[in-house]
Amino acid sequence: MSGWRDRPNAPAAGTVLAAVDEVPSDNGLERVFGEGPRAFRVVLFRVDDGVRAYVNECPHVHIPYDFSRDVFCVYEIDGRRDLMCAHHTAMFHLDDGTCYDGPCRGERLPAVDVVVDGDTVRIA
């Protein structure tokens, strides 16, 4: 999905999001671009093969996944890292963004294209 690039305040290609070491292994790391209701919120998660980034907006009702700044409900279930939306308990696989349980079953987390460049995560 690349529609995120058309949103207000979406970061440009090459924008540094974080050092890889900043992305926690047991939680997520949010970066915010802009202010107020039109701010662009992206969250980074570690997965087995690197880092994934998603728009921090549940596909169910378009509110952030975290219940407090940078506090996400991340679990390891059956060998996969999963995210639970703190507001509606929808469950998502972090490696591919698929919702497998909850009100938005079958939908996906809106992925943000990133690349790991050495020890830095950037917008692709």
Short mmCIF file of N, CA, C and O in Angstrom, two decimals:
data_model
loop_
_atom_site.label_atom_id
_atom_site.label_comp_id
_atom_site.label_asym_id
_atom_site.label_seq_id
_atom_site.Cartn_x
_atom_site.Cartn_y
_atom_site.Cartn_z
N MET A 1 0.86 -1.19 0.00
CA MET A 1 0.00 0.00 0.00
C MET A 1 0.89 1.23 0.00
O MET A 1 1.78 1.36 0.80
N SER A 2 0.66 2.13 -0.91
CA SER A 2 1.48 3.34 -0.94
C SER A 2 0.64 4.61 -0.82
O SER A 2 1.16 5.70 -0.97
N GLY A 3 -0.65 4.52 -0.55
CA GLY A 3 -1.50 5.69 -0.39
C GLY A 3 -1.08 6.59 0.76
O GLY A 3 -1.46 7.74 0.82
N TRP A 4 -0.27 6.05 1.67
CA TRP A 4 0.18 6.85 2.80
C TRP A 4 1.01 8.04 2.34
O TRP A 4 1.05 9.07 3.00
N ARG A 5 1.69 7.92 1.21
CA ARG A 5 2.54 9.01 0.71
C ARG A 5 1.74 10.27 0.37
O ARG A 5 2.29 11.36 0.33
N ASP A 6 0.44 10.10 0.11
CA ASP A 6 -0.41 11.24 -0.25
C ASP A 6 -1.01 11.93 0.97
O ASP A 6 -1.68 12.95 0.82
N ARG A 7 -0.79 11.40 2.14
CA ARG A 7 -1.37 12.00 3.34
C ARG A 7 -0.60 13.25 3.74
O ARG A 7 0.60 13.37 3.49
N PRO A 8 -1.29 14.19 4.38
CA PRO A 8 -0.61 15.39 4.87
C PRO A 8 0.53 15.01 5.82
O PRO A 8 0.39 14.08 6.62
N ASN A 9 1.64 15.69 5.70
CA ASN A 9 2.80 15.53 6.58
C ASN A 9 3.53 14.20 6.44
O ASN A 9 4.39 13.88 7.27
N ALA A 10 3.20 13.39 5.43
CA ALA A 10 3.92 12.14 5.22
C ALA A 10 5.38 12.45 4.92
O ALA A 10 5.68 13.35 4.12
N PRO A 11 6.31 11.75 5.55
CA PRO A 11 7.73 12.03 5.32
C PRO A 11 8.18 11.63 3.92
O PRO A 11 7.66 10.68 3.34
N ALA A 12 9.13 12.35 3.40
CA ALA A 12 9.66 12.11 2.06
C ALA A 12 10.62 10.93 2.05
O ALA A 12 11.17 10.55 3.09
N ALA A 13 10.82 10.36 0.87
CA ALA A 13 11.80 9.30 0.70
C ALA A 13 13.15 9.78 1.24
O ALA A 13 13.53 10.93 1.04
N GLY A 14 13.84 8.90 1.94
CA GLY A 14 15.13 9.22 2.51
C GLY A 14 15.09 9.76 3.93
O GLY A 14 16.13 9.85 4.59
N THR A 15 13.91 10.13 4.41
CA THR A 15 13.79 10.65 5.78
C THR A 15 14.21 9.59 6.79
O THR A 15 13.75 8.45 6.74
N VAL A 16 15.09 9.96 7.69
CA VAL A 16 15.53 9.05 8.74
C VAL A 16 14.44 8.94 9.79
O VAL A 16 13.93 9.96 10.29
N LEU A 17 14.08 7.70 10.12
CA LEU A 17 13.08 7.48 11.16
C LEU A 17 13.71 7.15 12.51
O LEU A 17 13.24 7.60 13.54
N ALA A 18 14.77 6.35 12.48
CA ALA A 18 15.41 5.95 13.73
C ALA A 18 16.66 5.15 13.44
O ALA A 18 16.84 4.62 12.34
N ALA A 19 17.49 5.03 14.44
CA ALA A 19 18.57 4.04 14.40
C ALA A 19 17.92 2.69 14.69
O ALA A 19 16.96 2.62 15.48
N VAL A 20 18.40 1.64 14.07
CA VAL A 20 17.84 0.31 14.30
C VAL A 20 17.84 -0.02 15.79
O VAL A 20 16.86 -0.56 16.32
N ASP A 21 18.90 0.34 16.50
CA ASP A 21 18.99 0.05 17.93
C ASP A 21 17.93 0.76 18.77
O ASP A 21 17.67 0.36 19.90
N GLU A 22 17.33 1.81 18.24
CA GLU A 22 16.27 2.52 18.97
C GLU A 22 14.95 1.77 18.95
O GLU A 22 14.08 2.03 19.78
N VAL A 23 14.77 0.90 17.97
CA VAL A 23 13.50 0.17 17.84
C VAL A 23 13.51 -0.97 18.86
O VAL A 23 14.33 -1.88 18.75
N PRO A 24 12.62 -0.91 19.85
CA PRO A 24 12.66 -1.93 20.90
C PRO A 24 12.27 -3.32 20.37
O PRO A 24 11.51 -3.44 19.42
N SER A 25 12.83 -4.33 21.00
CA SER A 25 12.51 -5.70 20.60
C SER A 25 11.19 -6.17 21.19
O SER A 25 10.64 -7.18 20.74
N ASP A 26 10.66 -5.45 22.18
CA ASP A 26 9.44 -5.89 22.85
C ASP A 26 8.29 -4.89 22.75
O ASP A 26 7.30 -5.02 23.45
N ASN A 27 8.42 -3.90 21.89
CA ASN A 27 7.41 -2.85 21.81
C ASN A 27 7.52 -2.21 20.43
O ASN A 27 8.04 -2.80 19.50
N GLY A 28 7.01 -1.00 20.29
CA GLY A 28 7.10 -0.25 19.05
C GLY A 28 7.70 1.12 19.33
O GLY A 28 7.83 1.53 20.48
N LEU A 29 8.06 1.80 18.26
CA LEU A 29 8.62 3.15 18.36
C LEU A 29 7.88 4.03 17.38
O LEU A 29 7.90 3.78 16.18
N GLU A 30 7.22 5.06 17.90
CA GLU A 30 6.45 5.96 17.04
C GLU A 30 7.26 7.20 16.69
O GLU A 30 8.00 7.73 17.51
N ARG A 31 7.07 7.65 15.46
CA ARG A 31 7.59 8.93 14.99
C ARG A 31 6.41 9.72 14.45
O ARG A 31 5.55 9.18 13.75
N VAL A 32 6.36 11.01 14.78
CA VAL A 32 5.25 11.86 14.38
C VAL A 32 5.78 13.01 13.53
O VAL A 32 6.76 13.66 13.90
N PHE A 33 5.10 13.23 12.41
CA PHE A 33 5.46 14.32 11.50
C PHE A 33 4.26 15.26 11.42
O PHE A 33 3.16 14.84 11.06
N GLY A 34 4.47 16.52 11.77
CA GLY A 34 3.37 17.48 11.81
C GLY A 34 2.72 17.48 13.18
O GLY A 34 3.16 16.79 14.10
N GLU A 35 1.65 18.27 13.29
CA GLU A 35 0.96 18.42 14.58
C GLU A 35 -0.54 18.31 14.40
O GLU A 35 -1.06 18.48 13.30
N GLY A 36 -1.21 18.06 15.51
CA GLY A 36 -2.67 18.05 15.52
C GLY A 36 -3.27 16.86 14.78
O GLY A 36 -2.60 15.86 14.54
N PRO A 37 -4.52 17.01 14.39
CA PRO A 37 -5.24 15.88 13.78
C PRO A 37 -4.70 15.48 12.41
O PRO A 37 -4.98 14.40 11.92
N ARG A 38 -3.90 16.34 11.78
CA ARG A 38 -3.35 16.00 10.46
C ARG A 38 -1.91 15.49 10.55
O ARG A 38 -1.23 15.31 9.54
N ALA A 39 -1.45 15.23 11.78
CA ALA A 39 -0.11 14.69 11.97
C ALA A 39 -0.03 13.31 11.33
O ALA A 39 -1.00 12.55 11.32
N PHE A 40 1.14 12.99 10.79
CA PHE A 40 1.38 11.67 10.23
C PHE A 40 2.15 10.88 11.28
O PHE A 40 3.23 11.26 11.70
N ARG A 41 1.55 9.76 11.70
CA ARG A 41 2.14 8.94 12.75
C ARG A 41 2.57 7.60 12.16
O ARG A 41 1.76 6.89 11.58
N VAL A 42 3.84 7.28 12.31
CA VAL A 42 4.37 6.01 11.83
C VAL A 42 4.98 5.27 13.02
O VAL A 42 5.57 5.88 13.91
N VAL A 43 4.79 3.96 13.06
CA VAL A 43 5.34 3.16 14.15
C VAL A 43 6.22 2.06 13.56
O VAL A 43 5.89 1.46 12.54
N LEU A 44 7.36 1.87 14.21
CA LEU A 44 8.34 0.87 13.80
C LEU A 44 8.31 -0.31 14.76
O LEU A 44 8.23 -0.11 15.97
N PHE A 45 8.41 -1.51 14.20
CA PHE A 45 8.46 -2.73 15.00
C PHE A 45 9.59 -3.61 14.49
O PHE A 45 9.84 -3.68 13.28
N ARG A 46 10.23 -4.32 15.40
CA ARG A 46 11.22 -5.33 14.99
C ARG A 46 10.48 -6.62 14.64
O ARG A 46 9.54 -7.00 15.32
N VAL A 47 10.94 -7.27 13.60
CA VAL A 47 10.48 -8.59 13.22
C VAL A 47 11.73 -9.43 12.92
O VAL A 47 12.84 -8.90 12.86
N ASP A 48 11.54 -10.72 12.72
CA ASP A 48 12.68 -11.62 12.54
C ASP A 48 13.66 -11.16 11.49
O ASP A 48 14.87 -11.27 11.66
N ASP A 49 13.17 -10.66 10.38
CA ASP A 49 14.08 -10.29 9.29
C ASP A 49 14.35 -8.79 9.21
O ASP A 49 14.77 -8.29 8.17
N GLY A 50 14.10 -8.05 10.28
CA GLY A 50 14.43 -6.62 10.26
C GLY A 50 13.43 -5.75 10.97
O GLY A 50 13.03 -6.03 12.10
N VAL A 51 13.02 -4.69 10.30
CA VAL A 51 12.11 -3.70 10.87
C VAL A 51 10.94 -3.49 9.92
O VAL A 51 11.14 -3.42 8.70
N ARG A 52 9.74 -3.43 10.44
CA ARG A 52 8.55 -3.09 9.67
C ARG A 52 8.01 -1.76 10.19
O ARG A 52 8.13 -1.45 11.37
N ALA A 53 7.40 -1.00 9.30
CA ALA A 53 6.80 0.28 9.68
C ALA A 53 5.37 0.31 9.18
O ALA A 53 5.07 -0.17 8.08
N TYR A 54 4.50 0.87 9.99
CA TYR A 54 3.08 0.98 9.65
C TYR A 54 2.58 2.36 10.06
O TYR A 54 3.08 2.95 11.02
N VAL A 55 1.57 2.83 9.34
CA VAL A 55 0.87 4.04 9.78
C VAL A 55 0.22 3.67 11.11
O VAL A 55 -0.40 2.62 11.24
N ASN A 56 0.39 4.51 12.10
CA ASN A 56 -0.17 4.23 13.43
C ASN A 56 -1.64 4.62 13.44
O ASN A 56 -2.06 5.60 14.04
N GLU A 57 -2.42 3.81 12.72
CA GLU A 57 -3.86 4.08 12.58
C GLU A 57 -4.58 2.78 12.29
O GLU A 57 -4.39 2.17 11.24
N CYS A 58 -5.41 2.36 13.21
CA CYS A 58 -6.14 1.11 13.05
C CYS A 58 -7.09 1.20 11.85
O CYS A 58 -7.81 2.19 11.70
N PRO A 59 -7.10 0.17 10.99
CA PRO A 59 -8.01 0.21 9.84
C PRO A 59 -9.48 0.13 10.23
O PRO A 59 -10.36 0.43 9.44
N HIS A 60 -9.76 -0.22 11.49
CA HIS A 60 -11.13 -0.34 11.95
C HIS A 60 -11.79 1.02 12.16
O HIS A 60 -12.83 1.30 11.57
N VAL A 61 -11.20 1.87 12.98
CA VAL A 61 -11.79 3.18 13.25
C VAL A 61 -10.80 4.34 13.15
O VAL A 61 -11.08 5.44 13.58
N HIS A 62 -9.63 4.08 12.59
CA HIS A 62 -8.65 5.12 12.29
C HIS A 62 -8.15 5.89 13.51
O HIS A 62 -8.01 7.11 13.47
N ILE A 63 -7.88 5.16 14.59
CA ILE A 63 -7.24 5.74 15.77
C ILE A 63 -5.93 4.99 16.00
O ILE A 63 -5.75 3.88 15.52
N PRO A 64 -4.98 5.58 16.74
CA PRO A 64 -3.68 4.93 16.96
C PRO A 64 -3.81 3.60 17.69
O PRO A 64 -4.74 3.38 18.47
N TYR A 65 -2.83 2.71 17.47
CA TYR A 65 -2.81 1.39 18.11
C TYR A 65 -2.39 1.47 19.57
O TYR A 65 -2.77 0.62 20.37
N ASP A 66 -1.56 2.44 19.91
CA ASP A 66 -1.03 2.52 21.27
C ASP A 66 -2.04 3.12 22.23
O ASP A 66 -2.87 3.94 21.86
N PHE A 67 -1.95 2.69 23.49
CA PHE A 67 -2.86 3.26 24.50
C PHE A 67 -2.19 4.39 25.26
O PHE A 67 -2.85 5.13 25.98
N SER A 68 -0.90 4.55 25.08
CA SER A 68 -0.13 5.63 25.66
C SER A 68 1.07 5.83 24.75
O SER A 68 1.50 4.88 24.08
N ARG A 69 1.64 6.99 24.71
CA ARG A 69 2.76 7.28 23.80
C ARG A 69 3.82 6.19 23.86
O ARG A 69 4.37 5.91 24.91
N ASP A 70 4.07 5.56 22.72
CA ASP A 70 5.07 4.49 22.57
C ASP A 70 4.82 3.28 23.46
O ASP A 70 5.76 2.55 23.80
N VAL A 71 3.59 3.04 23.85
CA VAL A 71 3.24 1.83 24.60
C VAL A 71 2.23 1.04 23.76
O VAL A 71 1.06 1.40 23.67
N PHE A 72 2.74 -0.02 23.15
CA PHE A 72 1.95 -0.86 22.25
C PHE A 72 1.80 -2.24 22.87
O PHE A 72 2.65 -2.67 23.65
N CYS A 73 0.73 -2.91 22.54
CA CYS A 73 0.48 -4.26 23.03
C CYS A 73 1.07 -5.24 22.02
O CYS A 73 0.42 -5.61 21.04
N VAL A 74 2.33 -5.61 22.23
CA VAL A 74 3.05 -6.51 21.33
C VAL A 74 3.26 -7.84 22.05
O VAL A 74 3.70 -7.86 23.20
N TYR A 75 2.93 -8.92 21.37
CA TYR A 75 3.00 -10.26 21.95
C TYR A 75 3.70 -11.20 20.99
O TYR A 75 3.67 -11.00 19.78
N GLU A 76 4.28 -12.25 21.54
CA GLU A 76 4.78 -13.34 20.72
C GLU A 76 3.78 -14.47 20.86
O GLU A 76 3.53 -14.97 21.95
N ILE A 77 3.19 -14.86 19.72
CA ILE A 77 2.16 -15.91 19.70
C ILE A 77 2.53 -16.89 18.61
O ILE A 77 2.66 -16.50 17.44
N ASP A 78 2.68 -18.14 18.98
CA ASP A 78 3.01 -19.20 18.01
C ASP A 78 4.21 -18.84 17.14
O ASP A 78 4.21 -19.05 15.93
N GLY A 79 5.24 -18.26 17.75
CA GLY A 79 6.46 -17.95 17.04
C GLY A 79 6.43 -16.69 16.20
O GLY A 79 7.40 -16.39 15.50
N ARG A 80 5.33 -15.95 16.24
CA ARG A 80 5.23 -14.69 15.47
C ARG A 80 5.03 -13.54 16.44
O ARG A 80 4.43 -13.69 17.49
N ARG A 81 5.50 -12.35 16.02
CA ARG A 81 5.24 -11.15 16.81
C ARG A 81 3.95 -10.54 16.31
O ARG A 81 3.73 -10.38 15.11
N ASP A 82 3.07 -10.24 17.25
CA ASP A 82 1.75 -9.72 16.93
C ASP A 82 1.48 -8.43 17.69
O ASP A 82 2.02 -8.20 18.76
N LEU A 83 0.62 -7.61 17.11
CA LEU A 83 0.18 -6.36 17.71
C LEU A 83 -1.31 -6.45 17.99
O LEU A 83 -2.08 -6.87 17.13
N MET A 84 -1.69 -6.04 19.18
CA MET A 84 -3.11 -5.93 19.50
C MET A 84 -3.47 -4.46 19.57
O MET A 84 -2.80 -3.68 20.27
N CYS A 85 -4.49 -4.05 18.82
CA CYS A 85 -4.97 -2.68 18.93
C CYS A 85 -5.49 -2.48 20.36
O CYS A 85 -6.35 -3.24 20.82
N ALA A 86 -4.96 -1.50 21.05
CA ALA A 86 -5.31 -1.27 22.45
C ALA A 86 -6.76 -0.85 22.64
O ALA A 86 -7.27 -0.90 23.75
N HIS A 87 -7.43 -0.47 21.57
CA HIS A 87 -8.79 0.05 21.71
C HIS A 87 -9.87 -0.95 21.33
O HIS A 87 -10.97 -0.89 21.86
N HIS A 88 -9.57 -1.85 20.39
CA HIS A 88 -10.61 -2.77 19.91
C HIS A 88 -10.17 -4.22 19.92
O HIS A 88 -10.87 -5.07 19.40
N THR A 89 -8.99 -4.50 20.45
CA THR A 89 -8.40 -5.83 20.57
C THR A 89 -8.25 -6.57 19.24
O THR A 89 -8.15 -7.79 19.22
N ALA A 90 -8.22 -5.86 18.13
CA ALA A 90 -7.90 -6.51 16.86
C ALA A 90 -6.45 -6.99 16.93
O ALA A 90 -5.59 -6.31 17.50
N MET A 91 -6.18 -8.16 16.37
CA MET A 91 -4.85 -8.76 16.41
C MET A 91 -4.25 -8.78 15.01
O MET A 91 -4.90 -9.21 14.05
N PHE A 92 -3.00 -8.32 14.91
CA PHE A 92 -2.30 -8.20 13.63
C PHE A 92 -0.95 -8.92 13.71
O PHE A 92 -0.23 -8.77 14.70
N HIS A 93 -0.57 -9.63 12.65
CA HIS A 93 0.78 -10.17 12.54
C HIS A 93 1.69 -9.02 12.11
O HIS A 93 1.41 -8.35 11.11
N LEU A 94 2.77 -8.80 12.84
CA LEU A 94 3.66 -7.69 12.51
C LEU A 94 4.52 -7.95 11.28
O LEU A 94 4.96 -7.02 10.63
N ASP A 95 4.75 -9.21 10.94
CA ASP A 95 5.61 -9.48 9.78
C ASP A 95 4.93 -9.17 8.46
O ASP A 95 5.58 -8.81 7.48
N ASP A 96 3.59 -9.26 8.40
CA ASP A 96 2.90 -8.96 7.13
C ASP A 96 1.71 -8.02 7.29
O ASP A 96 1.08 -7.66 6.30
N GLY A 97 1.39 -7.62 8.52
CA GLY A 97 0.32 -6.65 8.76
C GLY A 97 -1.10 -7.20 8.73
O GLY A 97 -2.06 -6.45 8.89
N THR A 98 -1.26 -8.50 8.56
CA THR A 98 -2.60 -9.09 8.43
C THR A 98 -3.34 -9.09 9.77
O THR A 98 -2.79 -9.52 10.78
N CYS A 99 -4.60 -8.66 9.74
CA CYS A 99 -5.47 -8.78 10.91
C CYS A 99 -6.09 -10.17 10.88
O CYS A 99 -6.78 -10.53 9.93
N TYR A 100 -5.85 -10.94 11.93
CA TYR A 100 -6.37 -12.31 11.98
C TYR A 100 -7.46 -12.50 13.02
O TYR A 100 -8.08 -13.56 13.08
N ASP A 101 -7.73 -11.46 13.81
CA ASP A 101 -8.80 -11.58 14.80
C ASP A 101 -9.28 -10.18 15.17
O ASP A 101 -8.48 -9.25 15.27
N GLY A 102 -10.59 -10.05 15.35
CA GLY A 102 -11.14 -8.76 15.75
C GLY A 102 -12.02 -8.15 14.68
O GLY A 102 -12.29 -8.77 13.65
N PRO A 103 -12.44 -6.91 14.92
CA PRO A 103 -13.43 -6.28 14.04
C PRO A 103 -12.95 -5.97 12.63
O PRO A 103 -13.77 -5.73 11.75
N CYS A 104 -11.65 -5.99 12.39
CA CYS A 104 -11.16 -5.70 11.03
C CYS A 104 -10.46 -6.93 10.44
O CYS A 104 -9.56 -6.79 9.60
N ARG A 105 -10.87 -8.12 10.85
CA ARG A 105 -10.29 -9.37 10.34
C ARG A 105 -10.22 -9.34 8.82
O ARG A 105 -11.16 -8.94 8.15
N GLY A 106 -9.06 -9.75 8.29
CA GLY A 106 -8.87 -9.78 6.85
C GLY A 106 -8.26 -8.50 6.29
O GLY A 106 -7.76 -8.50 5.18
N GLU A 107 -8.31 -7.41 7.04
CA GLU A 107 -7.68 -6.17 6.59
C GLU A 107 -6.20 -6.19 6.97
O GLU A 107 -5.74 -7.13 7.61
N ARG A 108 -5.48 -5.17 6.58
CA ARG A 108 -4.04 -5.10 6.88
C ARG A 108 -3.68 -3.77 7.52
O ARG A 108 -4.33 -2.76 7.26
N LEU A 109 -2.63 -3.82 8.31
CA LEU A 109 -2.04 -2.58 8.80
C LEU A 109 -1.55 -1.80 7.58
O LEU A 109 -0.99 -2.39 6.65
N PRO A 110 -1.74 -0.50 7.55
CA PRO A 110 -1.24 0.29 6.42
C PRO A 110 0.29 0.41 6.49
O PRO A 110 0.83 1.13 7.31
N ALA A 111 0.97 -0.36 5.64
CA ALA A 111 2.44 -0.42 5.66
C ALA A 111 3.06 0.88 5.13
O ALA A 111 2.54 1.50 4.21
N VAL A 112 4.18 1.24 5.73
CA VAL A 112 4.99 2.37 5.29
C VAL A 112 6.28 1.77 4.74
O VAL A 112 6.93 0.95 5.40
N ASP A 113 6.66 2.16 3.56
CA ASP A 113 7.84 1.62 2.90
C ASP A 113 9.10 2.16 3.56
O ASP A 113 9.34 3.37 3.54
N VAL A 114 9.90 1.24 4.14
CA VAL A 114 11.16 1.64 4.77
C VAL A 114 12.28 0.74 4.28
O VAL A 114 12.05 -0.35 3.76
N VAL A 115 13.49 1.21 4.49
CA VAL A 115 14.69 0.44 4.18
C VAL A 115 15.64 0.60 5.36
O VAL A 115 15.71 1.67 5.97
N VAL A 116 16.33 -0.49 5.68
CA VAL A 116 17.38 -0.42 6.68
C VAL A 116 18.69 -0.20 5.94
O VAL A 116 19.10 -1.01 5.10
N ASP A 117 19.29 0.95 6.21
CA ASP A 117 20.51 1.38 5.55
C ASP A 117 21.62 1.40 6.60
O ASP A 117 21.74 2.36 7.36
N GLY A 118 22.38 0.29 6.70
CA GLY A 118 23.36 0.17 7.76
C GLY A 118 22.66 0.03 9.09
O GLY A 118 21.92 -0.92 9.29
N ASP A 119 22.83 1.01 9.95
CA ASP A 119 22.16 0.96 11.26
C ASP A 119 21.02 1.97 11.36
O ASP A 119 20.56 2.30 12.45
N THR A 120 20.52 2.44 10.22
CA THR A 120 19.50 3.48 10.18
C THR A 120 18.28 3.01 9.41
O THR A 120 18.40 2.37 8.37
N VAL A 121 17.09 3.34 9.93
CA VAL A 121 15.84 3.05 9.23
C VAL A 121 15.38 4.34 8.55
O VAL A 121 15.25 5.38 9.21
N ARG A 122 15.16 4.25 7.24
CA ARG A 122 14.75 5.42 6.45
C ARG A 122 13.49 5.10 5.66
O ARG A 122 13.22 3.95 5.35
N ILE A 123 12.78 6.15 5.27
CA ILE A 123 11.67 5.99 4.35
C ILE A 123 12.24 5.60 2.99
O ILE A 123 13.20 6.21 2.51
N ALA A 124 11.68 4.57 2.40
CA ALA A 124 12.15 4.10 1.07
C ALA A 124 11.66 5.02 -0.02
O ALA A 124 10.67 5.70 0.10
#
